[in-house]
Amino acid sequence: MMTQTSATYNLWSGLLFGLGMVAFIDEVLFHQLLHWHHFYDKSTTDVGLVSDGLFHAFSWFSTIASLFMLAGLRKNHNFWLKRWLGGVFLGAGVFQLYDGVVQHKLMKIHQIRYVENVAVYDWIWGVVAVSMIILGSFLTLQTREDRYDAFARNGRHDHALLLVWNPHKSIREAT
């Protein structure tokens, strides 16, 4: 049975996964493949590479922690896909917004790319971050615990609003 605790657990698992996923993509794409920047660009290349390694470890640990939480949710038949995806988009968007505003602009530890017109990259980075936050917020608000409780009390499960995944039952059998 879905509880408020498991709803919160779904959200936190998604947040950690989104944060780890977008940090991993940032590390692999912008740091390693495109060589646009390092996590810390205010020192030598060696320091930049060490900072990239620490950043990569952080993203990996966040992702692995979220997957352990997800495994527990699935084991107990409490995985709520829509709420988890809301957490994924929120985690990814908040990390990207933090990276773009705090690390790029306030702390100035690196830029997205070192070019003359970095504002174009900053705007795209920010718009993508805010879009993910809006989508994550929308999904999370649709899956608030009070909405779930109202449906559970009435014995009604609206699968457009709630999707609890159980690998042993189809959605039809679960209703």
mmCIF file of C-alpha atoms in Angstrom:
data_model
loop_
_atom_site.group_PDB
_atom_site.id
_atom_site.type_symbol
_atom_site.label_atom_id
_atom_site.label_comp_id
_atom_site.label_asym_id
_atom_site.label_seq_id
_atom_site.Cartn_x
_atom_site.Cartn_y
_atom_site.Cartn_z
ATOM 1 C CA MET A 1 0.000 0.000 0.000
ATOM 2 C CA MET A 2 1.260 3.466 -0.879
ATOM 3 C CA THR A 3 1.909 5.658 2.151
ATOM 4 C CA GLN A 4 3.045 9.237 2.549
ATOM 5 C CA THR A 5 6.471 7.899 3.480
ATOM 6 C CA SER A 6 6.760 5.890 0.269
ATOM 7 C CA ALA A 7 5.505 8.867 -1.754
ATOM 8 C CA THR A 8 8.284 10.963 -0.217
ATOM 9 C CA TYR A 9 10.766 8.150 -0.823
ATOM 10 C CA ASN A 10 9.730 8.051 -4.517
ATOM 11 C CA LEU A 11 10.317 11.785 -4.774
ATOM 12 C CA TRP A 12 13.741 11.645 -3.083
ATOM 13 C CA SER A 13 14.845 8.694 -5.199
ATOM 14 C CA GLY A 14 13.881 10.653 -8.307
ATOM 15 C CA LEU A 15 15.603 13.829 -7.078
ATOM 16 C CA LEU A 16 18.870 11.993 -6.458
ATOM 17 C CA PHE A 17 18.641 10.188 -9.790
ATOM 18 C CA GLY A 18 17.954 13.422 -11.703
ATOM 19 C CA LEU A 19 20.786 15.223 -9.966
ATOM 20 C CA GLY A 20 23.219 12.361 -10.593
ATOM 21 C CA MET A 21 22.079 11.868 -14.181
ATOM 22 C CA VAL A 22 22.440 15.501 -15.260
ATOM 23 C CA ALA A 23 25.763 15.823 -13.413
ATOM 24 C CA PHE A 24 26.968 12.669 -15.199
ATOM 25 C CA ILE A 25 25.851 14.027 -18.597
ATOM 26 C CA ASP A 26 27.551 17.367 -17.828
ATOM 27 C CA GLU A 27 30.769 15.597 -16.849
ATOM 28 C CA VAL A 28 30.907 13.241 -19.802
ATOM 29 C CA LEU A 29 29.660 15.596 -22.521
ATOM 30 C CA PHE A 30 31.073 19.003 -21.599
ATOM 31 C CA HIS A 31 34.162 17.994 -19.612
ATOM 32 C CA GLN A 32 35.409 14.835 -21.311
ATOM 33 C CA LEU A 33 34.081 14.704 -24.880
ATOM 34 C CA LEU A 34 33.808 18.371 -25.879
ATOM 35 C CA HIS A 35 36.569 19.669 -23.538
ATOM 36 C CA TRP A 36 34.630 22.893 -22.978
ATOM 37 C CA HIS A 37 35.579 23.216 -19.317
ATOM 38 C CA HIS A 38 36.593 21.420 -16.136
ATOM 39 C CA PHE A 39 34.664 21.494 -12.887
ATOM 40 C CA TYR A 40 37.283 23.906 -11.538
ATOM 41 C CA ASP A 41 39.017 26.067 -14.161
ATOM 42 C CA LYS A 42 40.809 28.591 -11.927
ATOM 43 C CA SER A 43 44.006 26.561 -11.619
ATOM 44 C CA THR A 44 46.138 24.125 -13.611
ATOM 45 C CA THR A 45 44.823 21.456 -15.946
ATOM 46 C CA ASP A 46 45.864 18.818 -13.378
ATOM 47 C CA VAL A 47 43.704 20.447 -10.694
ATOM 48 C CA GLY A 48 40.868 20.683 -13.217
ATOM 49 C CA LEU A 49 41.135 16.957 -13.960
ATOM 50 C CA VAL A 50 41.140 16.059 -10.248
ATOM 51 C CA SER A 51 38.066 18.267 -9.724
ATOM 52 C CA ASP A 52 36.377 16.498 -12.652
ATOM 53 C CA GLY A 53 37.097 13.141 -11.001
ATOM 54 C CA LEU A 54 35.564 14.261 -7.702
ATOM 55 C CA PHE A 55 32.548 15.680 -9.521
ATOM 56 C CA HIS A 56 32.155 12.413 -11.422
ATOM 57 C CA ALA A 57 32.330 10.411 -8.170
ATOM 58 C CA PHE A 58 29.640 12.657 -6.647
ATOM 59 C CA SER A 59 27.310 12.100 -9.606
ATOM 60 C CA TRP A 60 27.946 8.354 -9.520
ATOM 61 C CA PHE A 61 27.232 8.051 -5.780
ATOM 62 C CA SER A 62 24.042 10.090 -6.137
ATOM 63 C CA THR A 63 22.827 7.870 -8.971
ATOM 64 C CA ILE A 64 23.691 4.630 -7.166
ATOM 65 C CA ALA A 65 21.992 5.803 -3.941
ATOM 66 C CA SER A 66 18.839 6.621 -5.902
ATOM 67 C CA LEU A 67 18.845 3.194 -7.540
ATOM 68 C CA PHE A 68 19.103 1.458 -4.142
ATOM 69 C CA MET A 69 16.095 3.491 -3.026
ATOM 70 C CA LEU A 70 14.289 2.565 -6.244
ATOM 71 C CA ALA A 71 15.021 -1.134 -5.702
ATOM 72 C CA GLY A 72 13.458 -0.888 -2.224
ATOM 73 C CA LEU A 73 10.387 0.813 -3.634
ATOM 74 C CA ARG A 74 9.964 -1.853 -6.310
ATOM 75 C CA LYS A 75 10.523 -4.676 -3.814
ATOM 76 C CA ASN A 76 7.721 -3.318 -1.620
ATOM 77 C CA HIS A 77 5.488 -2.575 -4.645
ATOM 78 C CA ASN A 78 5.556 1.152 -3.848
ATOM 79 C CA PHE A 79 7.162 2.501 -7.019
ATOM 80 C CA TRP A 80 5.139 5.499 -8.224
ATOM 81 C CA LEU A 81 6.455 6.273 -11.705
ATOM 82 C CA LYS A 82 4.853 9.672 -12.166
ATOM 83 C CA ARG A 83 6.066 10.947 -8.784
ATOM 84 C CA TRP A 84 9.536 9.484 -9.370
ATOM 85 C CA LEU A 85 9.778 11.162 -12.792
ATOM 86 C CA GLY A 86 8.698 14.434 -11.189
ATOM 87 C CA GLY A 87 11.635 14.032 -8.819
ATOM 88 C CA VAL A 88 13.992 13.205 -11.712
ATOM 89 C CA PHE A 89 13.080 16.389 -13.589
ATOM 90 C CA LEU A 90 13.206 18.499 -10.417
ATOM 91 C CA GLY A 91 16.610 17.111 -9.414
ATOM 92 C CA ALA A 92 18.039 17.579 -12.906
ATOM 93 C CA GLY A 93 16.635 21.094 -13.285
ATOM 94 C CA VAL A 94 17.664 22.307 -9.834
ATOM 95 C CA PHE A 95 21.194 20.982 -10.332
ATOM 96 C CA GLN A 96 21.476 22.616 -13.748
ATOM 97 C CA LEU A 97 20.093 25.925 -12.482
ATOM 98 C CA TYR A 98 22.467 25.844 -9.483
ATOM 99 C CA ASP A 99 25.381 25.047 -11.796
ATOM 100 C CA GLY A 100 24.483 27.829 -14.226
ATOM 101 C CA VAL A 101 23.813 30.544 -11.646
ATOM 102 C CA VAL A 102 26.017 29.755 -8.640
ATOM 103 C CA GLN A 103 29.007 28.001 -10.199
ATOM 104 C CA HIS A 104 29.117 29.813 -13.548
ATOM 105 C CA LYS A 105 28.121 33.338 -12.543
ATOM 106 C CA LEU A 106 28.514 33.871 -8.776
ATOM 107 C CA MET A 107 31.548 31.702 -7.979
ATOM 108 C CA LYS A 108 32.948 31.882 -11.530
ATOM 109 C CA ILE A 109 34.688 28.517 -11.151
ATOM 110 C CA HIS A 110 34.013 27.731 -14.827
ATOM 111 C CA GLN A 111 31.903 28.808 -17.793
ATOM 112 C CA ILE A 112 29.837 26.551 -20.015
ATOM 113 C CA ARG A 113 32.169 27.332 -22.869
ATOM 114 C CA TYR A 114 34.948 29.845 -23.259
ATOM 115 C CA VAL A 115 33.771 31.830 -26.275
ATOM 116 C CA GLU A 116 33.136 35.509 -26.990
ATOM 117 C CA ASN A 117 29.335 35.308 -26.744
ATOM 118 C CA VAL A 118 28.834 33.026 -23.737
ATOM 119 C CA ALA A 119 25.412 34.620 -23.077
ATOM 120 C CA VAL A 120 23.812 32.407 -25.742
ATOM 121 C CA TYR A 121 25.063 29.297 -23.923
ATOM 122 C CA ASP A 122 23.986 30.722 -20.559
ATOM 123 C CA TRP A 123 20.450 31.404 -21.800
ATOM 124 C CA ILE A 124 20.060 27.937 -23.317
ATOM 125 C CA TRP A 125 21.441 26.373 -20.111
ATOM 126 C CA GLY A 126 19.008 28.384 -17.982
ATOM 127 C CA VAL A 127 15.952 27.786 -20.172
ATOM 128 C CA VAL A 128 16.571 24.027 -20.176
ATOM 129 C CA ALA A 129 17.000 24.097 -16.367
ATOM 130 C CA VAL A 130 13.814 26.076 -15.758
ATOM 131 C CA SER A 131 11.893 23.857 -18.213
ATOM 132 C CA MET A 132 12.933 20.748 -16.289
ATOM 133 C CA ILE A 133 11.944 22.394 -12.989
ATOM 134 C CA ILE A 134 8.521 23.349 -14.361
ATOM 135 C CA LEU A 135 7.893 19.837 -15.711
ATOM 136 C CA GLY A 136 9.107 18.241 -12.466
ATOM 137 C CA SER A 137 6.947 20.574 -10.386
ATOM 138 C CA PHE A 138 3.901 19.826 -12.542
ATOM 139 C CA LEU A 139 4.349 16.056 -12.155
ATOM 140 C CA THR A 140 5.062 16.350 -8.437
ATOM 141 C CA LEU A 141 2.020 18.545 -7.798
ATOM 142 C CA GLN A 142 -0.152 16.062 -9.681
ATOM 143 C CA THR A 143 1.012 13.351 -7.304
ATOM 144 C CA ARG A 144 0.689 15.132 -3.974
ATOM 145 C CA GLU A 145 0.010 12.815 -1.058
ATOM 146 C CA ASP A 146 -3.328 14.490 -0.273
ATOM 147 C CA ARG A 147 -4.552 13.713 -3.797
ATOM 148 C CA TYR A 148 -3.429 10.111 -3.408
ATOM 149 C CA ASP A 149 -5.101 9.834 0.003
ATOM 150 C CA ALA A 150 -8.399 11.144 -1.389
ATOM 151 C CA PHE A 151 -8.385 8.518 -4.127
ATOM 152 C CA ALA A 152 -7.302 5.737 -1.752
ATOM 153 C CA ARG A 153 -10.057 6.570 0.774
ATOM 154 C CA ASN A 154 -12.698 6.353 -1.949
ATOM 155 C CA GLY A 155 -11.263 3.083 -3.210
ATOM 156 C CA ARG A 156 -10.663 4.748 -6.566
ATOM 157 C CA HIS A 157 -7.369 4.720 -8.431
ATOM 158 C CA ASP A 158 -7.146 7.133 -11.329
ATOM 159 C CA HIS A 159 -4.193 5.884 -13.378
ATOM 160 C CA ALA A 160 -3.901 9.143 -15.264
ATOM 161 C CA LEU A 161 -3.090 10.659 -11.866
ATOM 162 C CA LEU A 162 -1.377 7.750 -10.172
ATOM 163 C CA LEU A 163 0.736 4.938 -11.510
ATOM 164 C CA VAL A 164 1.947 2.453 -8.947
ATOM 165 C CA TRP A 165 4.064 -0.074 -10.754
ATOM 166 C CA ASN A 166 3.802 -3.665 -9.682
ATOM 167 C CA PRO A 167 5.642 -6.105 -11.955
ATOM 168 C CA HIS A 168 3.209 -8.894 -11.035
ATOM 169 C CA LYS A 169 -0.007 -7.081 -11.976
ATOM 170 C CA SER A 170 -1.147 -5.200 -15.029
ATOM 171 C CA ILE A 171 -2.803 -1.825 -14.512
ATOM 172 C CA ARG A 172 -6.181 -3.442 -15.199
ATOM 173 C CA GLU A 173 -5.650 -6.028 -12.456
ATOM 174 C CA ALA A 174 -4.516 -3.353 -9.979
ATOM 175 C CA THR A 175 -7.802 -1.419 -10.147
#
